[in-house]
Amino acid sequence: MPAMATISVIPSLFEAGGDKSAGMDHVPTPATLHCAPLGWPGIRRAMATIAQWFADADPALMICDVSAEVAQFTRICSVPHVKVLQHGDRDDAGHRAAYEGAAGLLAPFHASLAQHEWPAAMRARTCFAGGLGVETKVADREEARRRIGVRPGEEMVLVLAGGGGNGFSQGPIAVGARSRPDARWITIGQIERDWHATEPANLEHRGWVETAADHIAAADIVVASTGNTTCQQILAAAKPWLAIPEWRYFDEQHRKAEALAAAGVATVRLHLPSSAGAWHHALAETSAQHRPLAQRALIEDGPADKAAAWLEQLAARLWSGRPRCQPLCRSEPGDA
């Protein structure tokens, strides 16, 4: 962490403590809010911490990630904010208020993955930065295999599930491994156990690892959900990808999967294949449709530098008193 940075920890806005009141849940939530339960002292402490920081730090700009409530609170406190843009069905009043009240939008993905219904005016306010948040330099395949203990010549199928839900089910993965017995199947991340799963010897569960990038670099085929970090890592490595969206609020991963399919950079199924035949077909289609150059083109050169420069220019313009004349960040479909 750089010397000029500090970390202030706030209570969770989503996890209830033991001191919450349970008697107010009958009060309806207005359409402009998503998660604003009444009687939660932790939420009051979190918002108080943020408001005190606003008063003490006098920030030039606030970057708001997933919370529409924090974005609106920031605007109410007279602090300009940039809202992180996510995929999903987010045309509800809460998201519209967060986006419309923002000084700009930051998308941690390439403009080619924008949802088709996003209007031109919204895209013009957005800095698209494909690869933002991940290490875009990919390890050598054989070196990565050596580090994670996979032999040079063996076929490796990687199953990767993110941390936002329960992960993939054990049963269908076992069916997949049995359908391709000559390949080595490795899972990383969260796997939901199934009592009826009959797992073969070529399947290994490694759980949470610090070497996800090495596992992706080492793989011949990746079966993975469509969380943003996962997407950026697989696109950077340019691997054949069977994308399986998991349940998320506002259908975030499903809309991301649609965008990936439309861009021709992943083969999509709405759930894990449920039979050996379905696995054969899905994996064959994944290999046949693989477009590594198209995948790699969605990872930009220096996305962090690009986003940082855009944020600095935006803050400077906001506080200069001059109206906006030119878009500060350009990333059109097809740009690398």
Coordinates of C-alpha atoms in Angstrom, one line a residue:
M1 CA 0.0 0.0 0.0
P2 CA 1.4 3.4 -0.9
A3 CA 2.5 5.7 1.9
M4 CA -0.2 8.3 1.2
A5 CA -3.0 5.7 1.5
T6 CA -4.9 4.8 4.6
I7 CA -7.5 2.1 5.2
S8 CA -10.7 2.8 7.3
V9 CA -12.7 -0.3 8.1
I10 CA -16.5 0.2 8.3
P11 CA -19.1 -2.3 9.6
S12 CA -20.8 -4.5 7.0
L13 CA -23.9 -3.1 5.4
F14 CA -25.2 -6.6 4.6
E15 CA -24.4 -8.8 7.6
A16 CA -26.5 -8.4 10.7
G17 CA -24.9 -8.2 14.1
G18 CA -26.5 -9.4 17.2
D19 CA -27.8 -5.9 18.1
K20 CA -30.3 -5.4 15.3
S21 CA -34.0 -4.9 15.9
A22 CA -36.3 -7.4 14.3
G23 CA -39.5 -5.4 14.7
M24 CA -39.3 -3.1 11.7
D25 CA -39.1 -5.4 8.7
H26 CA -42.8 -4.7 7.9
V27 CA -41.9 -1.1 6.9
P28 CA -41.6 -1.2 3.0
T29 CA -38.3 -0.3 1.3
P30 CA -38.6 2.6 -1.2
A31 CA -37.8 1.9 -4.8
T32 CA -34.7 4.1 -4.7
L33 CA -33.1 1.7 -2.2
H34 CA -32.0 -1.9 -2.4
C35 CA -30.7 -2.9 1.1
A36 CA -31.7 -0.4 3.8
P37 CA -33.1 -2.4 6.7
L38 CA -34.3 -0.5 9.7
G39 CA -32.9 -0.9 13.2
W40 CA -29.3 -2.0 12.3
P41 CA -26.8 -0.1 14.4
G42 CA -23.9 -1.4 12.2
I43 CA -25.3 0.5 9.2
R44 CA -25.6 3.7 11.3
R45 CA -22.0 3.3 12.4
A46 CA -20.8 2.7 8.8
M47 CA -22.6 5.7 7.5
A48 CA -21.4 7.8 10.4
T49 CA -17.8 6.7 9.7
I50 CA -18.1 7.6 6.0
A51 CA -19.7 11.0 6.8
Q52 CA -17.0 11.8 9.3
W53 CA -14.4 11.0 6.7
F54 CA -16.0 13.3 4.2
A55 CA -15.9 16.1 6.8
D56 CA -12.3 15.4 7.7
A57 CA -10.7 14.5 4.4
D58 CA -12.7 16.9 2.1
P59 CA -12.3 14.4 -0.8
A60 CA -12.1 15.5 -4.4
L61 CA -13.8 12.4 -5.6
M62 CA -15.4 9.2 -4.1
I63 CA -15.4 5.9 -6.0
C64 CA -18.5 3.8 -5.1
D65 CA -18.5 0.1 -5.9
V66 CA -21.7 -2.0 -5.6
S67 CA -23.8 0.0 -3.1
A68 CA -26.5 2.2 -4.6
E69 CA -27.2 3.5 -1.1
V70 CA -23.6 4.6 -0.5
A71 CA -23.5 6.3 -3.9
Q72 CA -26.7 8.3 -3.1
F73 CA -25.4 9.0 0.4
T74 CA -22.2 10.4 -1.1
R75 CA -24.2 12.7 -3.4
I76 CA -26.4 13.9 -0.5
C77 CA -23.2 14.7 1.4
S78 CA -22.2 17.0 -1.5
V79 CA -19.2 14.8 -2.5
P80 CA -18.8 14.0 -6.3
H81 CA -18.7 10.3 -6.9
V82 CA -17.8 7.8 -9.6
K83 CA -20.0 4.8 -9.7
V84 CA -18.6 1.4 -10.7
L85 CA -20.7 0.1 -13.6
Q86 CA -21.8 -3.5 -13.4
H87 CA -23.6 -5.9 -15.7
G88 CA -27.2 -6.9 -14.9
D89 CA -30.8 -5.7 -15.1
R90 CA -30.1 -2.4 -13.3
D91 CA -32.8 -0.1 -14.7
D92 CA -34.6 0.1 -11.4
A93 CA -35.0 3.4 -9.5
G94 CA -32.1 2.7 -7.1
H95 CA -29.5 2.1 -9.7
R96 CA -30.7 4.9 -11.9
A97 CA -30.4 7.3 -9.0
A98 CA -26.8 6.1 -8.3
Y99 CA -25.8 6.3 -11.9
E100 CA -27.5 9.6 -12.8
G101 CA -26.1 11.3 -9.7
A102 CA -22.6 10.2 -10.5
A103 CA -19.9 12.5 -12.0
G104 CA -18.8 9.6 -14.1
L105 CA -19.0 5.8 -14.4
L106 CA -16.1 3.3 -14.3
A107 CA -16.4 -0.1 -16.0
P108 CA -13.8 -2.7 -15.1
F109 CA -14.2 -4.3 -18.5
H110 CA -13.8 -3.5 -22.2
A111 CA -16.4 -1.5 -24.1
S112 CA -17.1 -4.5 -26.3
L113 CA -18.8 -6.1 -23.3
A114 CA -21.2 -3.3 -22.8
Q115 CA -24.9 -4.3 -22.6
H116 CA -26.7 -3.5 -25.9
E117 CA -29.4 -1.5 -24.1
W118 CA -27.0 1.0 -22.4
P119 CA -27.7 4.4 -24.0
A120 CA -25.0 6.4 -25.8
A121 CA -25.2 9.1 -23.2
M122 CA -24.4 6.6 -20.5
R123 CA -21.5 5.1 -22.4
A124 CA -20.1 8.6 -23.1
R125 CA -19.8 9.1 -19.3
T126 CA -18.1 5.8 -18.8
C127 CA -14.4 4.9 -18.6
F128 CA -14.1 1.3 -19.9
A129 CA -10.9 -0.3 -18.7
G130 CA -10.6 -4.0 -19.8
G131 CA -8.4 -5.9 -17.4
L132 CA -8.8 -3.4 -14.5
G133 CA -8.1 -5.1 -11.1
V134 CA -6.2 -8.1 -12.3
E135 CA -2.6 -8.9 -13.3
T136 CA -2.8 -8.9 -17.1
K137 CA 0.7 -10.4 -17.6
V138 CA 0.0 -14.2 -18.0
A139 CA 2.5 -16.8 -16.7
D140 CA 4.1 -19.2 -19.1
R141 CA 1.9 -22.3 -19.4
E142 CA 4.6 -24.9 -18.6
E143 CA 6.1 -22.8 -15.7
A144 CA 2.6 -22.5 -14.3
R145 CA 2.1 -26.2 -14.6
R146 CA 5.3 -26.8 -12.7
R147 CA 4.3 -24.5 -9.9
I148 CA 0.9 -26.2 -9.4
G149 CA 2.0 -29.8 -9.9
V150 CA 0.6 -30.7 -13.3
R151 CA 2.6 -32.7 -15.8
P152 CA 3.6 -31.1 -19.1
G153 CA 1.7 -33.5 -21.4
E154 CA -1.5 -34.2 -19.6
E155 CA -4.8 -32.5 -20.5
M156 CA -6.1 -30.3 -17.7
V157 CA -9.7 -29.1 -17.3
L158 CA -10.0 -26.4 -14.6
V159 CA -13.3 -25.7 -12.9
L160 CA -13.3 -22.3 -11.2
A161 CA -16.1 -20.9 -9.0
G162 CA -16.1 -17.5 -7.4
G163 CA -16.8 -16.5 -3.9
G164 CA -20.1 -14.6 -4.2
G165 CA -22.3 -17.6 -3.7
N166 CA -22.3 -21.3 -3.0
G167 CA -20.2 -22.2 -6.0
F168 CA -20.7 -25.1 -8.4
S169 CA -22.3 -28.4 -7.4
Q170 CA -20.1 -31.4 -6.9
G171 CA -22.4 -33.8 -8.8
P172 CA -22.3 -32.4 -12.3
I173 CA -18.5 -31.8 -12.1
A174 CA -18.1 -35.5 -11.2
V175 CA -20.2 -36.4 -14.3
G176 CA -17.9 -34.2 -16.4
A177 CA -14.8 -35.8 -15.1
R178 CA -16.1 -39.3 -15.8
S179 CA -17.0 -38.2 -19.3
R180 CA -13.4 -37.2 -20.0
P181 CA -11.4 -39.8 -18.0
D182 CA -8.0 -39.1 -19.8
A183 CA -8.0 -35.5 -18.6
R184 CA -7.1 -34.2 -15.2
W185 CA -9.9 -32.2 -13.6
I186 CA -9.0 -29.7 -10.9
T187 CA -11.5 -27.4 -9.1
I188 CA -10.6 -24.3 -7.3
G189 CA -12.9 -22.0 -5.3
Q190 CA -16.2 -22.9 -3.7
I191 CA -17.7 -26.3 -4.4
E192 CA -21.1 -27.3 -3.0
R193 CA -21.1 -30.9 -1.8
D194 CA -23.7 -33.4 -3.2
W195 CA -24.3 -36.6 -1.3
H196 CA -25.0 -38.4 -4.5
A197 CA -21.8 -37.4 -6.3
T198 CA -19.7 -40.3 -7.4
E199 CA -16.3 -38.8 -8.0
P200 CA -13.6 -40.4 -10.2
A201 CA -9.9 -40.5 -9.5
N202 CA -9.1 -37.9 -12.1
L203 CA -11.0 -35.2 -10.1
E204 CA -9.3 -33.1 -7.5
H205 CA -10.8 -30.3 -5.3
R206 CA -8.2 -27.7 -4.2
G207 CA -10.6 -25.2 -2.6
W208 CA -9.4 -21.6 -2.2
V209 CA -5.9 -21.1 -3.5
E210 CA -3.6 -18.1 -3.9
T211 CA -2.5 -19.3 -7.3
A212 CA -5.7 -18.9 -9.4
A213 CA -3.8 -17.2 -12.2
D214 CA -1.3 -20.1 -12.4
H215 CA -4.2 -22.6 -12.5
I216 CA -5.8 -20.6 -15.4
A217 CA -2.5 -20.3 -17.3
A218 CA -1.9 -24.1 -16.9
A219 CA -5.3 -25.2 -18.1
D220 CA -6.3 -26.5 -21.5
I221 CA -10.0 -25.7 -20.9
V222 CA -11.6 -23.6 -18.2
V223 CA -15.1 -24.1 -16.9
A224 CA -15.9 -21.0 -14.8
S225 CA -18.6 -18.6 -13.6
T226 CA -18.7 -15.1 -14.9
G227 CA -17.7 -12.8 -12.0
N228 CA -15.7 -9.8 -13.2
T229 CA -12.3 -10.8 -11.8
T230 CA -12.7 -14.4 -13.2
C231 CA -13.6 -12.9 -16.6
Q232 CA -10.6 -10.6 -16.8
Q233 CA -8.2 -13.4 -15.8
I234 CA -9.5 -15.9 -18.3
L235 CA -9.7 -13.3 -21.1
A236 CA -6.1 -12.3 -20.4
A237 CA -4.9 -15.9 -20.5
A238 CA -7.0 -16.4 -23.7
K239 CA -8.2 -19.9 -22.8
P240 CA -11.1 -22.0 -24.2
W241 CA -13.8 -21.1 -21.8
L242 CA -17.1 -22.7 -21.0
A243 CA -18.9 -20.0 -19.0
I244 CA -21.6 -20.9 -16.5
P245 CA -23.2 -17.9 -14.9
E246 CA -24.1 -18.3 -11.2
W247 CA -27.1 -16.6 -9.4
R248 CA -26.4 -13.1 -8.4
Y249 CA -28.5 -10.1 -7.6
F250 CA -30.0 -8.3 -10.7
D251 CA -28.9 -11.3 -12.9
E252 CA -25.4 -9.8 -13.0
Q253 CA -23.6 -13.0 -14.2
H254 CA -26.3 -13.9 -16.7
R255 CA -26.1 -10.6 -18.4
K256 CA -22.3 -10.7 -18.4
A257 CA -22.5 -14.2 -20.0
E258 CA -24.8 -12.8 -22.7
A259 CA -22.2 -10.0 -23.4
L260 CA -19.4 -12.6 -23.5
A261 CA -21.3 -14.8 -26.0
A262 CA -22.2 -11.8 -28.1
A263 CA -18.5 -10.8 -28.3
G264 CA -17.6 -14.4 -29.3
V265 CA -15.1 -14.8 -26.4
A266 CA -16.8 -17.7 -24.4
T267 CA -19.2 -20.6 -24.9
V268 CA -22.1 -20.2 -22.6
R269 CA -24.4 -22.7 -20.8
L270 CA -27.0 -21.6 -18.3
H271 CA -26.0 -24.4 -15.9
L272 CA -23.4 -27.1 -15.7
P273 CA -24.0 -30.0 -18.2
S274 CA -26.2 -32.7 -16.6
S275 CA -25.0 -35.8 -18.6
A276 CA -21.9 -37.2 -20.2
G277 CA -23.3 -36.4 -23.6
A278 CA -24.0 -32.8 -22.7
W279 CA -20.5 -32.5 -21.3
H280 CA -19.0 -33.9 -24.6
H281 CA -21.0 -31.5 -26.7
A282 CA -20.3 -28.4 -24.5
L283 CA -16.5 -29.1 -24.3
A284 CA -16.3 -29.8 -28.0
E285 CA -18.1 -26.6 -28.8
T286 CA -15.9 -24.7 -26.4
S287 CA -12.7 -25.9 -28.2
A288 CA -14.2 -25.3 -31.7
Q289 CA -15.4 -21.8 -30.9
H290 CA -12.2 -20.7 -29.2
R291 CA -11.0 -17.2 -30.4
P292 CA -7.8 -16.4 -28.4
L293 CA -7.1 -13.2 -30.3
A294 CA -10.6 -11.8 -29.7
Q295 CA -10.3 -12.7 -26.0
R296 CA -6.9 -11.0 -25.5
A297 CA -8.1 -7.9 -27.4
L298 CA -10.5 -7.2 -24.6
I299 CA -7.6 -6.7 -22.1
E300 CA -6.2 -3.2 -22.6
D301 CA -2.7 -2.0 -22.2
G302 CA -2.3 -0.5 -18.7
P303 CA -5.9 -0.5 -17.6
A304 CA -5.0 0.8 -14.1
D305 CA -3.0 3.7 -15.5
K306 CA -5.8 4.5 -17.9
A307 CA -8.5 4.5 -15.1
A308 CA -6.2 6.5 -12.8
A309 CA -5.5 9.2 -15.4
W310 CA -9.3 9.4 -16.1
L311 CA -10.1 9.8 -12.4
E312 CA -7.4 12.5 -12.0
Q313 CA -8.7 14.4 -15.0
L314 CA -12.3 14.1 -13.9
A315 CA -11.5 15.4 -10.4
A316 CA -9.5 18.3 -11.8
R317 CA -12.3 19.3 -14.2
L318 CA -14.9 19.0 -11.5
W319 CA -13.1 21.4 -9.2
S320 CA -12.0 23.8 -11.9
G321 CA -15.4 25.1 -12.6
R322 CA -15.2 24.5 -16.3
P323 CA -17.9 22.5 -18.1
R324 CA -17.1 19.2 -19.8
C325 CA -16.1 19.6 -23.4
Q326 CA -14.6 16.3 -24.4
P327 CA -14.9 12.7 -23.2
L328 CA -12.0 12.0 -21.0
C329 CA -11.8 8.2 -21.6
R330 CA -12.3 6.5 -24.9
S331 CA -12.7 2.8 -25.5
E332 CA -14.8 1.9 -28.4
P333 CA -15.9 -1.6 -29.3
G334 CA -13.0 -3.3 -31.1
D335 CA -10.3 -1.2 -29.4
A336 CA -7.6 -3.0 -27.6

